[in-house]
mmCIF file of C-alpha atoms in Angstrom:
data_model
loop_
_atom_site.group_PDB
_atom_site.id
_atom_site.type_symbol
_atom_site.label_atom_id
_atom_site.label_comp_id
_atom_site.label_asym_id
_atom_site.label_seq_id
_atom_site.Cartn_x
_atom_site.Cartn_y
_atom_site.Cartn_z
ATOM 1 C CA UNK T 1 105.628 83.270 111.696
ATOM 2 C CA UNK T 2 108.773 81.646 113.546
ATOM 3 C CA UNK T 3 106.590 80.381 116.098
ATOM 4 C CA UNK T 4 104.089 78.528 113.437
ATOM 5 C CA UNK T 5 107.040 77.419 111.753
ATOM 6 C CA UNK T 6 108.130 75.131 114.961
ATOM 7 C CA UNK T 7 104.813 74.195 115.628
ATOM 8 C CA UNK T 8 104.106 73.093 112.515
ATOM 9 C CA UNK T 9 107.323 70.982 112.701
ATOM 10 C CA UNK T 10 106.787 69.569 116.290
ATOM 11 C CA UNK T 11 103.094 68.291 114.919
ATOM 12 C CA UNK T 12 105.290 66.645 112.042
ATOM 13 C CA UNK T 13 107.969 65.303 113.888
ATOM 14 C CA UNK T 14 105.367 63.570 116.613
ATOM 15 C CA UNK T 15 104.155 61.850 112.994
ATOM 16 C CA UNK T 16 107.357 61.007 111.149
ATOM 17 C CA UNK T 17 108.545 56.803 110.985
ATOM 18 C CA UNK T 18 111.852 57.854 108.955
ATOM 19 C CA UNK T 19 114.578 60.605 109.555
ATOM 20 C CA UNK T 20 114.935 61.987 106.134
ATOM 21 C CA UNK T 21 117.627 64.699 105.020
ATOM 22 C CA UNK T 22 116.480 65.044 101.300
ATOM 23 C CA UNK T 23 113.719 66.619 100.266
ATOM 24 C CA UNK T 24 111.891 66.996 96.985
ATOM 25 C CA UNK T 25 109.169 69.756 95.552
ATOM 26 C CA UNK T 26 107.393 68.495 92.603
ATOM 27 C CA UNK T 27 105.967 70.559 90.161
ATOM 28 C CA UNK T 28 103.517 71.343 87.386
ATOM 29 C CA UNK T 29 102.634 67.711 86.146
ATOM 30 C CA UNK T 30 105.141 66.287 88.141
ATOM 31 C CA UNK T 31 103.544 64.936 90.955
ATOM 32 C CA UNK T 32 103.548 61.409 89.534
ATOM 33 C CA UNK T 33 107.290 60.903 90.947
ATOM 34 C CA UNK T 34 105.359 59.940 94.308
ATOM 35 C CA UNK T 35 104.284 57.155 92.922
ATOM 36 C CA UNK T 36 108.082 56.216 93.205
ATOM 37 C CA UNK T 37 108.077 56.863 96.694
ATOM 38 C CA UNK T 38 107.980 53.660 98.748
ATOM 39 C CA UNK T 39 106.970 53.121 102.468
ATOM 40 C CA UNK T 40 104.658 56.011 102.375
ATOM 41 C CA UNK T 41 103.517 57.980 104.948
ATOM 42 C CA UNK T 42 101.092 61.115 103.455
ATOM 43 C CA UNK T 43 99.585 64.419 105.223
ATOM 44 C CA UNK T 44 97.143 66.297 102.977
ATOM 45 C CA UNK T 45 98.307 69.707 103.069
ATOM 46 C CA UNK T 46 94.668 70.843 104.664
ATOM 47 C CA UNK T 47 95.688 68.547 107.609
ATOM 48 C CA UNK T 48 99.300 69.999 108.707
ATOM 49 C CA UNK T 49 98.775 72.919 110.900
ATOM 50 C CA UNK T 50 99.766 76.447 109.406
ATOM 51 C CA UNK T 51 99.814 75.034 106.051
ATOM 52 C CA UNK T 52 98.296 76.613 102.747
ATOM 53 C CA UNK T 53 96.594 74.968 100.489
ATOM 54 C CA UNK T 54 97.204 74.607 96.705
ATOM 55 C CA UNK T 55 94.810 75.499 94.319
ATOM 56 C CA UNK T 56 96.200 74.862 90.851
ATOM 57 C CA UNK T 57 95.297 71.534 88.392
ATOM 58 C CA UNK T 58 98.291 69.299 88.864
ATOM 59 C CA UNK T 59 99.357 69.890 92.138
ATOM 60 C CA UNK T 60 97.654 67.578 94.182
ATOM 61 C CA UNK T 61 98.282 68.829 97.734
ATOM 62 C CA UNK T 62 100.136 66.081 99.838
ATOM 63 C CA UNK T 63 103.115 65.830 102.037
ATOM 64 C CA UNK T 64 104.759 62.815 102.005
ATOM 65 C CA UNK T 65 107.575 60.559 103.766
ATOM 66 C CA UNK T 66 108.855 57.579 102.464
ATOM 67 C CA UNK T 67 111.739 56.056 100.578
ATOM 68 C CA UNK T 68 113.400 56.852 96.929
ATOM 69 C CA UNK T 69 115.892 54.515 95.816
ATOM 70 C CA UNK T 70 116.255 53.111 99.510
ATOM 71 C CA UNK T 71 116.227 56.293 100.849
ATOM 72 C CA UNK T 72 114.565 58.329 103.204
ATOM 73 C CA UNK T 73 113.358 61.054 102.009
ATOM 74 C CA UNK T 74 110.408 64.007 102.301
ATOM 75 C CA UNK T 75 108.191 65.069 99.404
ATOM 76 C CA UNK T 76 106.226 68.041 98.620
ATOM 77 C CA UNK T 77 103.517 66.668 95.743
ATOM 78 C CA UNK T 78 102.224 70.330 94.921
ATOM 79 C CA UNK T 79 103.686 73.753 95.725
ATOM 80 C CA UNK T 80 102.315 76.972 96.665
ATOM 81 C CA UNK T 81 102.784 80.183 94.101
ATOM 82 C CA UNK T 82 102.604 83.954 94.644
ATOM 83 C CA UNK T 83 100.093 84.406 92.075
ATOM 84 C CA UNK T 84 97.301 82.347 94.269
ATOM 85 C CA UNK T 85 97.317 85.155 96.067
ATOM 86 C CA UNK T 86 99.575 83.499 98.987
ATOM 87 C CA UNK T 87 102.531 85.773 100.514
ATOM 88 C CA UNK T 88 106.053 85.324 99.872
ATOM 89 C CA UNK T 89 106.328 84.063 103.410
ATOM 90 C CA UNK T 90 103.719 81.613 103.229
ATOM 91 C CA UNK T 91 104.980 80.074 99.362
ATOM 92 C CA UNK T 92 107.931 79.720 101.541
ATOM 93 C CA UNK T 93 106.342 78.690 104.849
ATOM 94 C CA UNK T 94 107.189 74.273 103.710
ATOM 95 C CA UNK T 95 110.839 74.928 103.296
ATOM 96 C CA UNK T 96 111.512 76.672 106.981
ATOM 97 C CA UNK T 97 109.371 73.556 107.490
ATOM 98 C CA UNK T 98 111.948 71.386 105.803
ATOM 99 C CA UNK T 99 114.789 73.245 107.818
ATOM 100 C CA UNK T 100 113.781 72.451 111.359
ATOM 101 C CA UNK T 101 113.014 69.212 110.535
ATOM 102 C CA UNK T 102 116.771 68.506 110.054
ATOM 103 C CA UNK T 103 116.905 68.515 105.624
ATOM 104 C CA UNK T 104 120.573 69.144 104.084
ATOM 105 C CA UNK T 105 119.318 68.646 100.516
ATOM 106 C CA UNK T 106 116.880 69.967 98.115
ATOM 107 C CA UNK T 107 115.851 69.144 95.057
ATOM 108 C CA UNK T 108 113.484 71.636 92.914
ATOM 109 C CA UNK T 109 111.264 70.909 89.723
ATOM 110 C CA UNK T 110 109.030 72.767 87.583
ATOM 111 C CA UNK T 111 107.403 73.202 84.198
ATOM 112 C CA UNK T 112 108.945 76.210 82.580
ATOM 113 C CA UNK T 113 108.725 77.874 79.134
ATOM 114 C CA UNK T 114 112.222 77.315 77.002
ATOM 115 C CA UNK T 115 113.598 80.616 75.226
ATOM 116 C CA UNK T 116 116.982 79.224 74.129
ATOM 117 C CA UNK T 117 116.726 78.560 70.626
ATOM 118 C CA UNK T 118 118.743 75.119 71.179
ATOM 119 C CA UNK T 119 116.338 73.937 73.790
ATOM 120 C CA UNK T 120 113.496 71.285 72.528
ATOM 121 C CA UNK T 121 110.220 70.484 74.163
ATOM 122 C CA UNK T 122 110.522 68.092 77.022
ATOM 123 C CA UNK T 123 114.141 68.862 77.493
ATOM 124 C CA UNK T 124 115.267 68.522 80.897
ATOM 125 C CA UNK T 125 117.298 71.794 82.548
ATOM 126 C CA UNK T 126 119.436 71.639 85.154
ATOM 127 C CA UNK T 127 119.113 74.955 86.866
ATOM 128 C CA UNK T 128 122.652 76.811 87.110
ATOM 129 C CA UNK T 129 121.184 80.106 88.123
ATOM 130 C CA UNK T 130 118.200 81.845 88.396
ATOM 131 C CA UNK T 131 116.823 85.962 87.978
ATOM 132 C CA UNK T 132 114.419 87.072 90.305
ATOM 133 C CA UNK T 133 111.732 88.781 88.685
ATOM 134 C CA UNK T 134 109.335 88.585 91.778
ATOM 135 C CA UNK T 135 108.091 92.072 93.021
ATOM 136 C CA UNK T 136 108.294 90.462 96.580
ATOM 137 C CA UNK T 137 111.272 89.244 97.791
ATOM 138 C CA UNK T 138 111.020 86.140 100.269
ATOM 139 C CA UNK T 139 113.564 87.176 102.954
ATOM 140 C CA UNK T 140 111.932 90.887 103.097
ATOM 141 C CA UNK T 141 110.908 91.378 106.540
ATOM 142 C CA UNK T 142 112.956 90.852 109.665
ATOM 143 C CA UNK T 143 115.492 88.420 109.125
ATOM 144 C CA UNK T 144 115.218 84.685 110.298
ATOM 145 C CA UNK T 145 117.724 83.143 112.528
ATOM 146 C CA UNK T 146 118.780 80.523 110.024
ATOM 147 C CA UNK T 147 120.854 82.536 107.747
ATOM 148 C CA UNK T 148 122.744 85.998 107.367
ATOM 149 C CA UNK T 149 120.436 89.502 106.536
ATOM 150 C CA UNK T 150 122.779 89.508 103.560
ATOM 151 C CA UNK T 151 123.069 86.039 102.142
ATOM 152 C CA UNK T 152 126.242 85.101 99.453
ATOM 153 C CA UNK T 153 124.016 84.134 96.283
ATOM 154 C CA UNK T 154 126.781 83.268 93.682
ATOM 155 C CA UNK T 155 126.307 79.605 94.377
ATOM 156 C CA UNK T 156 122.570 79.028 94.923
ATOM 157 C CA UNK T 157 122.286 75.619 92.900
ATOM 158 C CA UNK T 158 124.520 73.286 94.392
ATOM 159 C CA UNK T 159 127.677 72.315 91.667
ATOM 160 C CA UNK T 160 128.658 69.100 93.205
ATOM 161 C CA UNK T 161 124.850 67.927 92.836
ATOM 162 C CA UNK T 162 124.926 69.490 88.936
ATOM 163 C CA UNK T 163 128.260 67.716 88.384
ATOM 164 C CA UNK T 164 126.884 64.565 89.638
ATOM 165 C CA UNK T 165 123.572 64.815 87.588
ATOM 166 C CA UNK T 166 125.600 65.526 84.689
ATOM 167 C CA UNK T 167 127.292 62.402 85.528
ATOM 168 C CA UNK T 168 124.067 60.217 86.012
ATOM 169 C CA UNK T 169 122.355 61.618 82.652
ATOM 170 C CA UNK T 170 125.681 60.605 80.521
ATOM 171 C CA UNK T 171 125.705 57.407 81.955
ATOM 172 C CA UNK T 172 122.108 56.548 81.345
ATOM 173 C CA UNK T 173 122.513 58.232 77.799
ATOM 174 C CA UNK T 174 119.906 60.709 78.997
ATOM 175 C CA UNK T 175 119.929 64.701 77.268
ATOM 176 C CA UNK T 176 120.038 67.235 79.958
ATOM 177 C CA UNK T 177 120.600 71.186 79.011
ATOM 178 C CA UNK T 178 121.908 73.749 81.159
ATOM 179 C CA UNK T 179 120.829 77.002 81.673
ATOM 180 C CA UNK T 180 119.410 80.812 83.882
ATOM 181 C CA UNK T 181 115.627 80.033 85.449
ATOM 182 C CA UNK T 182 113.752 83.352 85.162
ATOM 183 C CA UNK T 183 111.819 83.582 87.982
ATOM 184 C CA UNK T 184 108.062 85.611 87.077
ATOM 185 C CA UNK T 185 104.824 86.339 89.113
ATOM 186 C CA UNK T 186 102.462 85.220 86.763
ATOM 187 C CA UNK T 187 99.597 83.475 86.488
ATOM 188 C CA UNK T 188 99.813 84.541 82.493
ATOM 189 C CA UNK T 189 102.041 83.087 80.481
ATOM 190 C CA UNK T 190 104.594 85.080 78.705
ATOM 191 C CA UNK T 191 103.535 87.613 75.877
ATOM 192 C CA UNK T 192 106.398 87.258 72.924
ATOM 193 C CA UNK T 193 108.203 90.280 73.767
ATOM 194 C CA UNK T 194 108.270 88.960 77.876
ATOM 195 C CA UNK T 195 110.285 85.937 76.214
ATOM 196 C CA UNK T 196 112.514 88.339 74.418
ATOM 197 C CA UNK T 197 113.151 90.500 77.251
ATOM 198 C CA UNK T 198 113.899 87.616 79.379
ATOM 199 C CA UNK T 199 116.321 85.894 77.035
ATOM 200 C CA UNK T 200 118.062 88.934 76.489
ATOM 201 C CA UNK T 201 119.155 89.520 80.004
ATOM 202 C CA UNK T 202 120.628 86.340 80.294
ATOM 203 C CA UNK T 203 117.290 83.808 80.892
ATOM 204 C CA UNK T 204 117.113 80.328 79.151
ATOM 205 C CA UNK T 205 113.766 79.256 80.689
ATOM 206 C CA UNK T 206 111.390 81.385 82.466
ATOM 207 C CA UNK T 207 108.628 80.269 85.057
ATOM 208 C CA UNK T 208 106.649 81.078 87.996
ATOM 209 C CA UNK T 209 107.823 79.005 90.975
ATOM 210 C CA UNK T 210 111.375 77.800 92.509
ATOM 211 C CA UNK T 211 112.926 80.892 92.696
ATOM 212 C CA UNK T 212 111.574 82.043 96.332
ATOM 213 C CA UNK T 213 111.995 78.491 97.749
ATOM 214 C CA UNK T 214 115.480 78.079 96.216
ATOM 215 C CA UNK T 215 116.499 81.687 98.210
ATOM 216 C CA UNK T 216 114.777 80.577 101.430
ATOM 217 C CA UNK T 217 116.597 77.224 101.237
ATOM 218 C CA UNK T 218 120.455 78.538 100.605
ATOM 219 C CA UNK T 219 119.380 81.227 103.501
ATOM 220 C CA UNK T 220 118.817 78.236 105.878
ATOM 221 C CA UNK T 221 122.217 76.464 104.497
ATOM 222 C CA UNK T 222 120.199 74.100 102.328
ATOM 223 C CA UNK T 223 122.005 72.440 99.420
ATOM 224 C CA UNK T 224 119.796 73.181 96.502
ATOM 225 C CA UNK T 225 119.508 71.127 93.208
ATOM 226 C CA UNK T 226 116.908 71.904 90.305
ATOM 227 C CA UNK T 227 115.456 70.912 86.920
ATOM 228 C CA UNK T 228 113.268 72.678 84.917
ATOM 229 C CA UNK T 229 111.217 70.524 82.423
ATOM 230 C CA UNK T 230 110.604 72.650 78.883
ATOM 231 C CA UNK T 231 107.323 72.201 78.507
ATOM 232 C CA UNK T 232 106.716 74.700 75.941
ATOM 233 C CA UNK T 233 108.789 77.648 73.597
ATOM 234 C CA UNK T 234 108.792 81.267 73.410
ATOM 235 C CA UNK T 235 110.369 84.673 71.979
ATOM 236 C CA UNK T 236 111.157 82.891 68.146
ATOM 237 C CA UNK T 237 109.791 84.717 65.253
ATOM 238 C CA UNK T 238 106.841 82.510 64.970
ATOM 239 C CA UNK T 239 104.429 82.807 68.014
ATOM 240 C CA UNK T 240 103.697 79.980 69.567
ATOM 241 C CA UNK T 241 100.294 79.148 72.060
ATOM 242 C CA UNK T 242 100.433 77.550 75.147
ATOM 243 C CA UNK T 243 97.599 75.698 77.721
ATOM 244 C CA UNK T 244 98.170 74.921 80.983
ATOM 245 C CA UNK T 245 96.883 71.460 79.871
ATOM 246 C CA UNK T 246 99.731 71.012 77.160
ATOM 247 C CA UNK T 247 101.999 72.336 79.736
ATOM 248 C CA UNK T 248 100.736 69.177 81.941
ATOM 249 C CA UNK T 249 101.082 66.948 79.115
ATOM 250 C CA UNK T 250 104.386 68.112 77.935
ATOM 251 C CA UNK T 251 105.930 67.613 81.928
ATOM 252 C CA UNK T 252 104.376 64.210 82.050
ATOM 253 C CA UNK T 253 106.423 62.967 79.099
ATOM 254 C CA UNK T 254 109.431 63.947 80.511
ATOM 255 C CA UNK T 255 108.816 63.038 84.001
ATOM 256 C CA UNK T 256 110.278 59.624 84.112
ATOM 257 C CA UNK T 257 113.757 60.900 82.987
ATOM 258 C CA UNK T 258 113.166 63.391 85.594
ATOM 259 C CA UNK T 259 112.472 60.177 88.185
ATOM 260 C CA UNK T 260 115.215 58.407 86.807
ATOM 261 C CA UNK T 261 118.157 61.451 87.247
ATOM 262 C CA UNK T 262 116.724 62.001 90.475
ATOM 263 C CA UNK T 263 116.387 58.500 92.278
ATOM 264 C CA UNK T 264 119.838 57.927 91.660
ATOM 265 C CA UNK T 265 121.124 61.404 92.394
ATOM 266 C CA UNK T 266 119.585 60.536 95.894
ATOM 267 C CA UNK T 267 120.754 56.855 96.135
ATOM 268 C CA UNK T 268 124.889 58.132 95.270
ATOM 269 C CA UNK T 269 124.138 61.058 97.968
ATOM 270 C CA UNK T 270 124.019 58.480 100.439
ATOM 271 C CA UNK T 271 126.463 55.852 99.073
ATOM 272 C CA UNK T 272 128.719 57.504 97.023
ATOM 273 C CA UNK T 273 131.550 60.641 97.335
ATOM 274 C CA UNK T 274 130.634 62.741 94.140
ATOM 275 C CA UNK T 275 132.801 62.925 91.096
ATOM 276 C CA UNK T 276 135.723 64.552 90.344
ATOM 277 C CA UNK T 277 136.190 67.934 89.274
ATOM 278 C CA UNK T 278 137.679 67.206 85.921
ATOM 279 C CA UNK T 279 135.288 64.770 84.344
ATOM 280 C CA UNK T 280 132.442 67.526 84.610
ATOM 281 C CA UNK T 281 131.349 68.948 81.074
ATOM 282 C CA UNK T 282 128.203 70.273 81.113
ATOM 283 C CA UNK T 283 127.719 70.514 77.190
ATOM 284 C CA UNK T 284 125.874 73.664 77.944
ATOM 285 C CA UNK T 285 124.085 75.354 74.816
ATOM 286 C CA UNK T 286 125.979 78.159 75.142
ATOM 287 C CA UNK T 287 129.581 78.653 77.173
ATOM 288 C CA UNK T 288 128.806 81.609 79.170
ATOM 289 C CA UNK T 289 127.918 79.446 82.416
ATOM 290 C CA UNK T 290 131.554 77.657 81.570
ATOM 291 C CA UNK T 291 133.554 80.450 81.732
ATOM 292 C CA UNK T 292 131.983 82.091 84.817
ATOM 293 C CA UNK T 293 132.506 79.196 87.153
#
């Protein structure tokens, strides 16, 4: 796998125009932040060596290089899951990708399913942790040379990147919500008592991506940023039904504040030190998060 890893980098870097060190994965109904993306340069998944292939409605398939916000940067439009039937290793395969072609920065999205009762539909949520409900784990298997066998995980999503989204979103009067990404196989969507079980052991929003690419990436030293948009609710007393076409329609909604949070979140990367410690206040929904960190 090592080996297809470089190759498929050296075939990459022979292509590349810019030198980007931020890169973004865009999600369910997300894809339209490409459009964003100036000075393009695209590869159709099909045509990068060693690369899968989605198959899922909203994730169109393309890699991409170009600039956000003046920036160089490197976007996946369309992720691979473990329900398609693709190994943990190969959902994975882009971000070992990502690592030898020099990226410091990450940033995750994703349609998820909201279970905190203060949570809205088309809320944004900044990731501050995830639980990995996955019955294969992506580092299983002998260890890569990028990172420890036994990785540190008690700062997986970056807090300098959180503090300085939380700064962007008050600034541009934008609501953000905080909260534990439950990480699931899928391809169903939760029954009621899933949502239940998952908010009781500490989830806010549950989904079935992120999780294995956010491990892989903190493994290779990868700063790691993400979002989850709430494109639906689950576990109240009154059951609720969900498409994955509402899902789509829900993320879509929400995906220029998305844009917006992001593009500059790149732009002060480049230009600007982050913010100080003190003027972070996360507002989260609950204070648990608080008083940990």
């Amino acid at each position: 796998m090592y080996e297809k890893i470089q190759e498929t980098a050296s075939w990459l870097k022979e292509r590349m125009t810019t030198s980007p060190k931020t890169a973004i994965v865009l999600g369910t109904g997300l894809g339209q932040l490409a459009s964003e993306i100036t000075d393009k340069r695209e590869f159709p998944y099909s045509d990068i060596p060693n690369f899968p292939v989605s198959t899922v409605e909203g994730h169109s398939g393309k890699l991409i290089f170009g600039k956000l916000g003046g920036v160089d940067i490197l976007a996946m439009q369309g992720r691979f899951h473990f329900y398609e039937g693709y190994s943990m290793k190969e959902v994975t395969f882009p971000v070992r990708v990502m690592y030898e072609l020099g990226i410091k920065t990450l940033f995750v999205s994703n349609a998820a399913g909201g279970m905190n009762p203060a949570f809205k539909i088309g809320d944004l949520m900044i990731i501050t942790d995830h639980i990995n409900m996955f019955p294969e784990h992506p580092l299983r298997g002998k260890n890569f040379p990028t990172g420890p066998r036994f990785p540190d995980m008690h700062e997986t999503y970056d807090m300098e990147l959180i503090k300085e989204a939380t700064a962007i979103a008050r600034e541009k009067k934008i609501r953000v919500t905080y909260g534990v990404y439950v990480g699931v196989q899928g391809p169903t969507f939760e029954t009621p008592a899933e949502y239940k079980m998952y908010r009781m052991i500490g989830g806010d929003a549950v989904g079935m991506s992120t999780v294995p690419e956010v491990i892989v990436a903190h493994h290779c030293g990868i700063r790691t940023f993400g979002v989850s948009v709430i494109t639906d609710l689950g576990g109240f007393d009154t059951p609720v039904e969900v498409s994955h076409e509402e899902v789509q329609e829900a993320a879509n909604k929400a995906q220029p504040l998305m844009t917006e949070i992001m593009r500059e979140m790149i732009f002060r990367s480049e230009h600007v030190q982050s913010t100080d410690m003190e003027t972070f206040n996360t507002d989260h929904p609950t204070e648990s998060w608080k008083s940990q960190k």
